[in-house]
Each structure stands twice: as C-alpha cells, then as structure tokens.
Amino acid sequence: MNDPRLGGQVGTDPMHTLTTHTGHARADAKAPDAHGTLQLTAEEQEMMDGKKGVLLQKAIKTVVAYGELFGADKLVDLQCAPHHAVSWGSDGIVPLLKIYRELADGGLKTYAPFTADPTPMDPEHLPVSDAEQAAVDKIYNRMDELKDLNTRLGMRDPDKDWSCACYLPEMGNTPKKGDNLAWSESSAINFTNSALGARTNRNSMGIDMLCNIIGKAPHFGLMTDEGRQAVWLIDVRTTKMPHPEMIGSAIGMKVMEDVSYIIGMERYLTDGVTEETTGYLKDLGAATASNGAVGLYHMEGVTPEAVEKGRALLNEGYQTYVIDDAELDRIYKSYPDLWKDKHGTPQRVFLGCPHMSYGQMVEWANRIVEAMDKSGTDTVKCPTYLFGSIYVKDRFEQEHPDLVKKLYAYGAAIPINCPMMWCSTPVEGAERVATNSNKTRVYTTARFFFDDDLTHLIVTGELPENVR
Ligand code: F3S
C-alpha cells in the first residue's frame, strides 16, 4: 500500500515506522534541549543571527534544529558534491518545491554542483501506452518545474545528471574516504559510507538541500566515529559466493538500520573494493538499505574502514547473525507474490536498481545475447530493460558496438529512468514485473527472481516451472 503522506505516487516504504532513517541514530536519538547543545562557530552564529540574509538564516536554523534532535555537537563542512534523491516533480512535493523556489529566487546555490536520482520515466527507451501516459502526466506533472529549480540551485548538468549510482566513475560524483556529505538517496548513502568510507547520514529530502545550501551538516550518527561502530557481527557461512541481493536482504531485515561488521565475504571479494566488485557491493548495500534501512556496513578485509581498523569496529556486547545457505533460502521463500494474477505470465523484465555499473551492463548484455543466439529466436519474448545512467550507457555503446547492436536487435532496451518509480503509478504498477532487484521488489509489486530464471524468461517468455 502506498503511504498517503507521500502523495500516493511513491512506492511502499515498510520501514518508515520502524526507523529514524538517520542511520545509527535510532539508539542515540535524544529529545531536543530547550537551549540547544550544538556549538556554532562565529561564522555560523552570524548566519544564525541573520547577518548573511534571511534565507541562509532560515536554512541554518532548520539544519541546527534537525541536528539537535539527534544530539549533534557541531556542524561540519561538506566536501565532494551533493547528491539529491528528489527526482520526481509531482503535487506530492509541492511544499518542497516551495522551499526550493524561495532559495532559488534568493539566488542561492548548493556548495558544489549536485547530481540527482533518476527521473520516473524515459519515454524514448521505455515507451508506454496512451492510458499509461495519461496516468504518468497526471502524477508527474511538475517535472519541468523541478528541472528548472534544480538548474537554478546548481545541478551539474540538468540534461544528464540523473542517476542514483552517481558515485560510479562514469558519472564521477565519487566521494573520497573521510569526506562529509549530506546525501539522501539510501543506496548511494550506503555505498559511499560503506565502500568508499565517506560520511553521510540518511538525510531526508529537503534537509539535504538545506545542508547543501549552507555547505554544512550536523555532526551525529554515521558522521561520527562512535556512530560508525558496529553492533552486529554478520557471520557469512554460505558454501558459495552469495547473491548480493539475498545477502543484503537478509542483513537489512535482521539489523534494520544498525551498523554491522560482516565476516566471511573476504573469501569471495579478495581484491576489496574495485571496479569489478563495485556492482556487487552496490547491490548488496542497496538491499540492506531498502529491505532494512542500513546506511553503513563494514566488511572484513574489503571495505576501507574494516581494512584499516578490523574488528576494533565491533562494539562490546555486539549481537551475532549467522547466514548460511538455508537462511538465504528461507528468506527467498518468504518473499510475497504481490501480483494480482499470482501465476500470470510476467509482462516485463527490469534489471538494475540501483542503476547498473558498466561491468554489470556488459555482463547482462552478454548473458542475454548469448542466450538469445542459442535459442535461435529473433526477439526477446518478454520486454527487457537494463537500467543505467546516461554515462554508463554511452560508455557501453562506445566500447561494445557489436554487442549493443545485437542486444538492441533482440529488442532489449537501456532506459535511464528509475524502474521503481516507473512501477509506482497505478497503471504501470498493475503490470507483472520480474526484477533482479530486491529494492524494486520491496517498493513495488514486482517479483524478485535469480539471474538464470530471468534469462529463461527473457528467451522463452515464461518463468521456469519451479518458480512460477
Ligand atoms: Fe535507483 Fe530508483 Fe532503484 S533511485 S536505487 S533505480 S529505486
């Protein structure tokens, strides 16, 4: 069910009642001190006092009040560049657009040019019927307004910079270890905290913009050394490298938003965080962040802070969760089938949420083309989409022209929008979508399937009998 507070167009968010969405803050949240506890510098105090204008005063007051709610002791300067989750212009975000307009009219911009999540639709590469388009036009009726405001507020390239995987090298909004940020896209937050060692809380939309306008964020939760300590030991004892979506889902559902320290994965990810392992860690993290609300995990021998500090990252009295083959199987079997026609034939295959890395795009294209070549049929039997940023798509098209030609000839497409938001209108959401993403599964009625089952579906138009 959609949450009415979100305007009805955004997918389900089963965790919002259970977490604070600020990472590790659930255990640390404090009631605000009537006098405030957050220490400001002289320059910040001037801003608070309105000496730098009324808009900056409003912005910093809001950021400080937010920080004090969670016991922040100070504001910290932000580095790298912002990334914002707001990417859909609809009536559901009118209050937010009002704030954006006030800031833009005042001539303010973010401290560095920002990127944003993918937009809901890509009519060129994922066309919809007239009925579907009518639903889309009604719901996402403020896209031009959002794009215009983003442009004025400092978006890097408003024609291109819409992807949740902004940290991939092709898009290049890639923080360094120790950078402070105020991001709001849960999957990007998880990757940048965990795999890159940067620091951001799971900020709400709006707070992100205000922090990025003043170039500062409150210092609490995942931005602090203590907040980055793990309270769970995740002991992975699977007999083979686990599917990233399944291990992420298991961790997210168990720890909800707590920080965990994962052991056992270093057997499989021997080279640490590399271009090759980025896709895996991205998907694992996104599953923890959506099946739970995880903003940070450490992985022994793999992620930068775990490499540096090892098990000193584990707090005393930590809890342990053992994940083996049987546990992953139990979790997979627990996923509900939310299709209206439970055993209906799937109508689309959605691959890549978060947006695919370059390596994943090449791998999936090869997988599809090889399976289609073998099958002897001319066209995919279930419409198939590989979602990625325009930058990853461009690189793929340039570096693999023959593969791309075959992929497109078989009828697969590479849209640049967000598959979850595409599924979140009443018309599109009624379709039976099969996905390889546990995030799309959690937020929509789409069903999750493993890669071999999806390949079978793409080639034959049917799911294998054992998973129907
Ligand atoms: Fe990205 Fe949309 Fe999935 S923002 S993580 S493709 S829900």
Coordinates of C-alpha atoms and ligand atoms in Angstrom, one line a residue:
M1 CA 0.0 0.0 0.0
N2 CA 1.2 3.5 -0.8
D3 CA 1.8 5.8 2.1
P4 CA -0.8 8.7 1.7
R5 CA 1.7 11.1 3.2
L6 CA 3.9 10.7 0.2
G7 CA 1.2 11.7 -2.2
G8 CA 0.3 8.2 -3.4
Q9 CA 2.8 8.0 -6.2
V10 CA 5.9 6.7 -4.4
G11 CA 6.2 3.1 -3.6
T12 CA 5.7 1.4 -0.3
D13 CA 8.2 2.1 2.5
P14 CA 7.7 -0.6 5.0
M15 CA 10.5 0.6 7.3
H16 CA 9.4 4.2 7.9
T17 CA 7.6 3.3 11.1
L18 CA 10.5 1.3 12.5
T19 CA 13.5 3.5 11.9
T20 CA 14.6 7.1 12.1
H21 CA 16.1 7.0 8.6
T22 CA 19.2 8.6 10.0
G23 CA 21.3 5.5 10.1
H24 CA 22.6 4.6 13.5
A25 CA 20.6 7.2 15.3
R26 CA 17.8 5.1 16.4
A27 CA 19.5 4.2 19.7
D28 CA 21.0 7.6 20.1
A29 CA 18.1 9.9 19.4
K30 CA 17.6 12.4 22.1
A31 CA 14.8 14.9 22.8
P32 CA 15.8 18.4 21.9
D33 CA 17.4 20.5 24.5
A34 CA 15.4 23.7 25.0
H35 CA 18.6 25.7 24.9
G36 CA 20.3 23.7 22.2
T37 CA 23.5 21.7 22.5
L38 CA 25.1 22.3 19.1
Q39 CA 28.1 24.6 19.2
L40 CA 28.4 27.0 16.4
T41 CA 31.5 28.8 15.0
A42 CA 31.5 32.6 14.9
E43 CA 30.7 32.5 11.2
E44 CA 27.9 30.0 11.7
Q45 CA 26.5 32.2 14.5
E46 CA 26.4 35.2 12.2
M47 CA 24.4 33.1 9.8
M48 CA 22.1 32.1 12.6
D49 CA 21.7 35.8 13.5
G50 CA 20.6 36.7 10.0
K51 CA 23.7 38.7 9.2
K52 CA 24.1 36.7 5.9
G53 CA 20.5 37.1 4.9
V54 CA 17.2 35.8 6.0
L55 CA 17.2 32.8 3.7
L56 CA 20.5 31.5 5.0
Q57 CA 19.2 32.2 8.4
K58 CA 16.2 30.0 7.8
A59 CA 18.3 27.3 6.3
I60 CA 20.8 27.1 9.1
K61 CA 18.1 27.3 11.8
T62 CA 16.4 24.3 10.3
V63 CA 19.6 22.3 10.0
V64 CA 20.6 23.1 13.5
A65 CA 17.2 22.1 14.9
Y66 CA 17.4 18.9 13.0
G67 CA 20.9 18.2 14.4
E68 CA 19.9 19.0 17.9
L69 CA 17.1 16.5 17.7
F70 CA 19.7 13.8 17.3
G71 CA 22.3 15.2 19.7
A72 CA 24.7 16.7 17.2
D73 CA 27.5 18.6 18.8
K74 CA 28.5 20.8 15.9
L75 CA 28.2 21.4 12.2
V76 CA 30.9 20.1 9.8
D77 CA 31.9 21.4 6.4
L78 CA 30.9 19.3 3.4
Q79 CA 33.2 18.0 0.7
C80 CA 32.9 16.4 -2.7
A81 CA 29.5 17.3 -4.1
P82 CA 25.8 16.8 -3.1
H83 CA 23.5 14.1 -4.4
H84 CA 19.7 14.5 -4.0
A85 CA 17.0 11.9 -4.0
V86 CA 14.3 14.2 -5.2
S87 CA 13.8 13.4 -8.9
W88 CA 10.0 13.4 -9.4
G89 CA 8.0 16.6 -9.9
S90 CA 4.5 15.9 -8.5
D91 CA 1.8 17.5 -6.4
G92 CA 3.1 15.3 -3.6
I93 CA 6.2 17.5 -3.2
V94 CA 4.7 21.0 -3.5
P95 CA 5.8 22.1 -0.1
L96 CA 9.4 21.1 -1.0
L97 CA 9.2 22.9 -4.3
K98 CA 8.0 26.0 -2.5
I99 CA 11.2 25.9 -0.4
Y100 CA 13.3 25.2 -3.5
R101 CA 11.7 28.2 -5.2
E102 CA 12.3 30.5 -2.3
L103 CA 16.0 29.5 -2.2
A104 CA 16.4 29.8 -6.0
D105 CA 14.6 33.2 -6.1
G106 CA 17.1 34.4 -3.4
G107 CA 20.0 33.5 -5.8
L108 CA 21.3 30.6 -3.5
K109 CA 23.1 27.6 -4.9
T110 CA 24.5 24.4 -3.3
Y111 CA 28.1 24.5 -2.2
A112 CA 29.1 22.4 -5.3
P113 CA 27.2 21.3 -8.4
F114 CA 24.9 18.4 -7.5
T115 CA 23.6 15.3 -9.1
A116 CA 20.2 13.7 -8.5
D117 CA 18.3 10.4 -8.7
P118 CA 16.9 9.1 -12.0
T119 CA 13.6 10.5 -13.2
P120 CA 10.5 8.4 -13.1
M121 CA 10.0 8.0 -16.9
D122 CA 12.1 7.5 -20.1
P123 CA 9.5 7.7 -22.9
E124 CA 12.2 7.2 -25.5
H125 CA 13.5 3.9 -24.2
L126 CA 10.6 2.7 -22.2
P127 CA 7.5 3.8 -24.1
V128 CA 4.1 3.4 -22.5
S129 CA 0.6 3.2 -23.9
D130 CA -1.7 6.2 -24.1
A131 CA -3.6 5.1 -20.9
E132 CA -0.3 4.7 -19.1
Q133 CA 0.9 8.1 -20.4
A134 CA -2.2 9.7 -19.1
A135 CA -1.6 8.3 -15.6
V136 CA 2.0 9.5 -15.8
D137 CA 1.1 13.0 -16.9
K138 CA -1.3 13.3 -14.1
I139 CA 1.1 12.1 -11.4
Y140 CA 4.5 13.5 -12.5
N141 CA 3.0 16.8 -13.5
R142 CA 5.8 19.1 -12.2
M143 CA 8.9 17.6 -13.8
D144 CA 9.7 20.8 -15.8
E145 CA 9.3 22.8 -12.6
L146 CA 11.7 20.5 -10.7
K147 CA 14.2 20.6 -13.5
D148 CA 14.1 24.4 -13.7
L149 CA 14.5 24.8 -9.9
N150 CA 17.4 22.2 -9.9
T151 CA 19.1 24.1 -12.6
R152 CA 18.9 27.4 -10.7
L153 CA 20.0 25.7 -7.5
G154 CA 23.2 24.3 -9.0
M155 CA 22.5 21.0 -10.6
R156 CA 25.6 19.9 -12.5
D157 CA 24.0 19.0 -15.9
P158 CA 20.2 19.0 -15.7
D159 CA 20.0 17.1 -19.0
K160 CA 22.2 14.3 -17.9
D161 CA 23.0 14.0 -14.2
W162 CA 20.0 11.9 -13.1
S163 CA 21.2 8.6 -11.7
C164 CA 21.3 7.0 -8.2
A165 CA 24.7 5.5 -9.0
C166 CA 26.3 8.9 -9.2
Y167 CA 29.5 7.6 -7.5
L168 CA 30.4 5.3 -10.4
P169 CA 33.4 6.6 -12.3
E170 CA 31.5 7.3 -15.5
M171 CA 29.3 9.9 -13.6
G172 CA 32.1 10.9 -11.4
N173 CA 30.3 12.2 -8.3
T174 CA 32.7 10.0 -6.3
P175 CA 33.5 10.9 -2.7
K176 CA 36.8 10.1 -1.0
K177 CA 37.3 8.4 2.3
G178 CA 36.5 10.8 5.1
D179 CA 34.5 13.3 3.0
N180 CA 31.5 14.7 4.8
L181 CA 28.3 14.7 2.8
A182 CA 24.6 15.4 3.2
W183 CA 23.1 12.9 0.8
S184 CA 19.5 11.5 0.7
E185 CA 19.4 8.5 -1.7
S186 CA 19.6 5.4 0.5
S187 CA 21.5 3.2 -1.9
A188 CA 24.0 5.9 -2.7
I189 CA 24.4 6.7 1.0
N190 CA 25.0 3.1 1.8
F191 CA 27.7 2.7 -1.0
T192 CA 29.5 5.9 -0.2
N193 CA 29.6 5.2 3.6
S194 CA 30.5 1.5 3.3
A195 CA 32.5 1.0 0.1
L196 CA 34.1 4.5 -0.1
G197 CA 34.4 5.4 3.6
A198 CA 32.8 8.8 3.2
R199 CA 30.4 10.0 5.9
T200 CA 26.7 10.9 5.5
N201 CA 23.6 10.3 7.5
R202 CA 20.4 9.0 5.8
N203 CA 19.1 12.6 5.4
S204 CA 15.5 13.3 4.4
M205 CA 14.7 15.2 1.3
G206 CA 14.7 18.9 1.9
I207 CA 17.2 18.6 4.8
D208 CA 19.7 17.5 2.2
M209 CA 19.1 20.7 0.1
L210 CA 19.3 23.0 3.2
C211 CA 22.6 21.4 4.3
N212 CA 24.0 21.6 0.8
I213 CA 23.0 25.3 0.5
I214 CA 24.9 26.2 3.7
G215 CA 27.6 23.6 2.9
K216 CA 27.4 22.1 6.4
A217 CA 25.7 19.1 8.1
P218 CA 25.1 18.3 11.8
H219 CA 27.7 16.0 13.3
F220 CA 25.9 12.9 14.6
G221 CA 25.1 9.3 13.8
L222 CA 27.0 8.0 10.8
M223 CA 29.2 11.1 10.6
T224 CA 30.9 10.3 13.9
D225 CA 33.5 7.7 14.8
E226 CA 31.2 6.2 17.5
G227 CA 28.2 6.1 15.2
R228 CA 30.2 4.1 12.7
Q229 CA 30.9 1.3 15.2
A230 CA 29.2 -2.0 14.5
V231 CA 26.7 -3.5 16.9
W232 CA 26.1 -6.7 14.8
L233 CA 28.6 -9.3 13.7
I234 CA 27.3 -10.9 10.5
D235 CA 28.9 -14.3 10.0
V236 CA 28.6 -15.5 6.4
R237 CA 28.9 -19.2 6.1
T238 CA 27.5 -19.9 2.7
T239 CA 29.0 -22.6 0.6
K240 CA 29.5 -20.3 -2.4
M241 CA 29.5 -16.6 -3.1
P242 CA 26.0 -15.5 -2.1
H243 CA 23.8 -13.5 -4.4
P244 CA 24.3 -9.8 -3.4
E245 CA 20.6 -9.1 -3.3
M246 CA 19.9 -12.0 -1.0
I247 CA 22.7 -11.4 1.5
G248 CA 21.8 -7.7 1.5
S249 CA 18.2 -8.5 2.1
A250 CA 19.0 -10.9 4.9
I251 CA 21.2 -8.3 6.7
G252 CA 18.7 -5.5 6.2
M253 CA 15.8 -7.4 7.6
K254 CA 17.8 -8.5 10.6
V255 CA 19.7 -5.4 11.7
M256 CA 17.1 -2.9 10.3
E257 CA 19.3 0.3 10.5
D258 CA 22.1 -0.7 12.8
V259 CA 25.7 -0.8 11.6
S260 CA 27.1 -4.3 11.0
Y261 CA 30.5 -5.9 10.6
I262 CA 30.4 -8.7 8.0
I263 CA 32.9 -11.6 8.1
G264 CA 33.2 -14.5 5.6
M265 CA 32.8 -12.4 2.5
E266 CA 36.6 -11.7 2.2
R267 CA 36.8 -15.3 0.8
Y268 CA 35.0 -14.1 -2.3
L269 CA 35.9 -10.5 -2.6
T270 CA 39.6 -11.0 -2.3
D271 CA 40.6 -7.8 -4.1
G272 CA 38.5 -5.4 -1.9
V273 CA 36.6 -2.5 -3.5
T274 CA 37.5 -2.5 -7.2
E275 CA 35.7 -1.6 -10.4
E276 CA 34.8 -5.3 -10.7
T277 CA 33.3 -5.6 -7.2
T278 CA 31.6 -2.3 -7.2
G279 CA 28.4 -3.6 -8.8
Y280 CA 28.2 -6.4 -6.2
L281 CA 28.7 -4.1 -3.2
K282 CA 26.3 -1.6 -4.7
D283 CA 23.5 -4.2 -4.9
L284 CA 24.3 -5.7 -1.6
G285 CA 24.2 -2.3 0.1
A286 CA 21.0 -1.2 -1.7
A287 CA 19.3 -4.4 -0.5
T288 CA 20.3 -3.7 3.1
A289 CA 19.1 -0.1 2.7
S290 CA 15.7 -1.0 1.3
N291 CA 14.9 -4.3 3.0
G292 CA 16.0 -2.6 6.1
A293 CA 17.3 0.9 6.5
V294 CA 21.0 0.4 6.7
G295 CA 23.3 3.4 6.0
L296 CA 26.6 1.6 6.6
Y297 CA 28.1 -1.8 6.9
H298 CA 31.7 -2.8 7.3
M299 CA 33.1 -5.9 5.5
E300 CA 36.2 -7.6 6.9
G301 CA 39.2 -7.2 4.5
V302 CA 37.0 -5.4 1.9
T303 CA 35.6 -2.0 2.9
P304 CA 38.1 0.7 3.7
E305 CA 37.4 1.2 7.4
A306 CA 37.3 -2.6 8.0
V307 CA 40.7 -2.9 6.2
E308 CA 42.1 -0.1 8.4
K309 CA 40.6 -1.0 11.8
G310 CA 39.4 -4.6 11.6
R311 CA 37.3 -6.0 14.4
A312 CA 38.1 -2.9 16.6
L313 CA 35.0 -1.6 14.7
L314 CA 32.8 -4.0 16.7
N315 CA 31.3 -2.6 19.9
E316 CA 31.4 -4.6 23.1
G317 CA 28.2 -6.7 23.5
Y318 CA 27.5 -7.0 19.8
Q319 CA 24.9 -9.4 18.5
T320 CA 25.7 -12.2 16.0
Y321 CA 23.7 -13.3 13.0
V322 CA 24.9 -16.3 11.1
I323 CA 23.9 -16.5 7.4
D324 CA 24.2 -19.9 5.6
D325 CA 22.6 -21.4 2.5
A326 CA 19.5 -22.4 4.4
E327 CA 18.9 -18.9 5.8
L328 CA 19.1 -17.4 2.4
D329 CA 16.7 -20.0 1.0
R330 CA 14.3 -19.3 3.9
I331 CA 14.4 -15.6 3.1
Y332 CA 13.9 -16.1 -0.6
K333 CA 10.9 -18.3 0.0
S334 CA 9.4 -15.7 2.4
Y335 CA 9.0 -13.1 -0.4
P336 CA 5.3 -12.5 -1.1
D337 CA 3.8 -12.6 -4.6
L338 CA 2.0 -9.3 -4.9
W339 CA 0.9 -9.7 -8.5
K340 CA -2.9 -9.6 -8.8
D341 CA -2.8 -12.7 -11.1
K342 CA -0.3 -14.6 -8.9
H343 CA 0.7 -17.1 -11.6
G344 CA 0.3 -14.8 -14.5
T345 CA 3.0 -14.5 -17.2
P346 CA 5.4 -11.7 -16.5
Q347 CA 5.0 -8.7 -18.7
R348 CA 8.4 -7.0 -18.3
V349 CA 11.9 -7.7 -17.0
F350 CA 13.5 -4.9 -15.1
L351 CA 17.3 -5.2 -14.5
G352 CA 19.3 -2.7 -12.5
C353 CA 18.1 -1.0 -9.4
P354 CA 20.3 0.8 -8.3
H355 CA 21.4 1.7 -11.8
M356 CA 23.8 -0.8 -13.3
S357 CA 27.6 -0.3 -13.3
Y358 CA 29.4 -0.6 -16.6
G359 CA 30.6 -4.1 -15.7
Q360 CA 27.0 -5.2 -14.9
M361 CA 25.7 -3.8 -18.2
V362 CA 28.3 -5.7 -20.2
E363 CA 27.7 -8.8 -18.2
W364 CA 23.9 -8.7 -18.7
A365 CA 24.1 -7.8 -22.3
N366 CA 26.5 -10.8 -22.9
R367 CA 24.2 -13.1 -21.0
I368 CA 21.1 -12.0 -22.9
V369 CA 22.8 -12.1 -26.3
E370 CA 24.4 -15.5 -25.8
A371 CA 21.1 -17.0 -24.6
M372 CA 19.2 -15.5 -27.5
D373 CA 21.8 -16.7 -30.0
K374 CA 21.5 -20.2 -28.6
S375 CA 17.7 -20.1 -28.7
G376 CA 17.5 -19.3 -32.4
T377 CA 14.6 -16.8 -31.9
D378 CA 14.6 -13.3 -33.2
T379 CA 13.4 -11.2 -30.3
V380 CA 13.2 -11.3 -26.5
K381 CA 9.9 -13.0 -25.5
C382 CA 9.4 -10.7 -22.5
P383 CA 10.2 -7.0 -22.9
T384 CA 13.6 -6.5 -21.2
Y385 CA 15.2 -3.3 -19.8
L386 CA 18.7 -2.7 -18.4
F387 CA 18.6 0.5 -16.4
G388 CA 21.7 2.7 -16.1
S389 CA 22.9 6.3 -16.2
I390 CA 23.3 8.0 -19.5
Y391 CA 27.1 8.0 -18.8
V392 CA 27.3 4.2 -18.3
K393 CA 25.1 3.7 -21.3
D394 CA 27.3 6.0 -23.5
R395 CA 30.4 4.1 -22.5
F396 CA 28.8 0.8 -23.1
E397 CA 27.6 1.9 -26.6
Q398 CA 31.0 3.2 -27.5
E399 CA 33.1 0.3 -26.2
H400 CA 30.9 -2.6 -27.3
P401 CA 29.2 -1.5 -30.5
D402 CA 28.7 -5.1 -31.8
L403 CA 27.2 -6.4 -28.6
V404 CA 25.0 -3.3 -28.3
K405 CA 23.8 -3.8 -31.9
K406 CA 22.8 -7.4 -31.2
L407 CA 21.2 -6.5 -27.8
Y408 CA 19.0 -3.8 -29.4
A409 CA 18.3 -6.1 -32.4
Y410 CA 16.9 -8.6 -30.0
G411 CA 14.6 -5.9 -28.6
A412 CA 16.2 -5.2 -25.2
A413 CA 16.5 -1.5 -24.3
I414 CA 18.5 0.6 -21.9
P415 CA 16.3 3.3 -20.2
I416 CA 17.9 5.9 -17.9
N417 CA 14.9 6.3 -15.6
C418 CA 14.1 4.7 -12.2
P419 CA 12.3 1.4 -12.5
M420 CA 10.8 1.6 -9.1
M421 CA 9.2 5.0 -9.8
W422 CA 8.0 3.7 -13.2
C423 CA 6.2 0.9 -11.3
S424 CA 4.7 3.3 -8.8
T425 CA 1.8 4.7 -10.8
P426 CA -1.5 2.8 -10.5
V427 CA -1.4 1.8 -14.2
E428 CA 2.2 0.8 -14.6
G429 CA 2.1 -0.7 -11.1
A430 CA -0.6 -3.1 -12.2
E431 CA 1.8 -4.8 -14.6
R432 CA 3.5 -8.1 -13.7
V433 CA 7.2 -7.0 -13.5
A434 CA 10.0 -9.5 -12.9
T435 CA 13.2 -8.0 -11.5
N436 CA 16.7 -8.8 -10.3
S437 CA 16.5 -6.1 -7.6
N438 CA 15.4 -6.5 -4.1
K439 CA 14.9 -2.8 -3.8
T440 CA 12.4 -2.7 -6.7
R441 CA 10.7 -5.8 -5.1
V442 CA 10.3 -4.0 -1.7
Y443 CA 9.0 -0.8 -3.0
T444 CA 6.6 -2.1 -5.7
T445 CA 4.6 -5.2 -6.6
A446 CA 7.4 -6.5 -8.8
R447 CA 8.7 -10.1 -8.0
F448 CA 12.4 -10.9 -7.5
F449 CA 14.0 -13.7 -9.5
F450 CA 17.5 -15.0 -9.8
D451 CA 19.5 -14.3 -13.0
D452 CA 19.1 -17.8 -14.6
D453 CA 15.3 -17.6 -14.1
L454 CA 15.2 -14.2 -15.6
T455 CA 17.3 -15.3 -18.6
H456 CA 14.9 -18.2 -19.2
L457 CA 12.0 -15.7 -19.0
I458 CA 13.7 -13.3 -21.5
V459 CA 14.3 -16.1 -24.0
T460 CA 11.0 -18.1 -23.6
G461 CA 8.5 -15.6 -22.3
E462 CA 7.8 -18.0 -19.4
L463 CA 9.3 -18.5 -15.9
P464 CA 10.8 -21.9 -15.2
E465 CA 8.1 -24.1 -13.8
N466 CA 9.7 -24.4 -10.3
V467 CA 9.4 -20.6 -9.7
R468 CA 6.1 -19.8 -11.3
Ligands
F3S1 FE1 17.9 4.0 -8.0 FE2 15.3 4.1 -8.4 FE3 16.4 1.9 -7.6 S1 16.6 5.7 -7.5 S2 18.1 2.6 -6.4 S3 16.8 2.9 -9.6 S4 14.6 2.8 -6.8

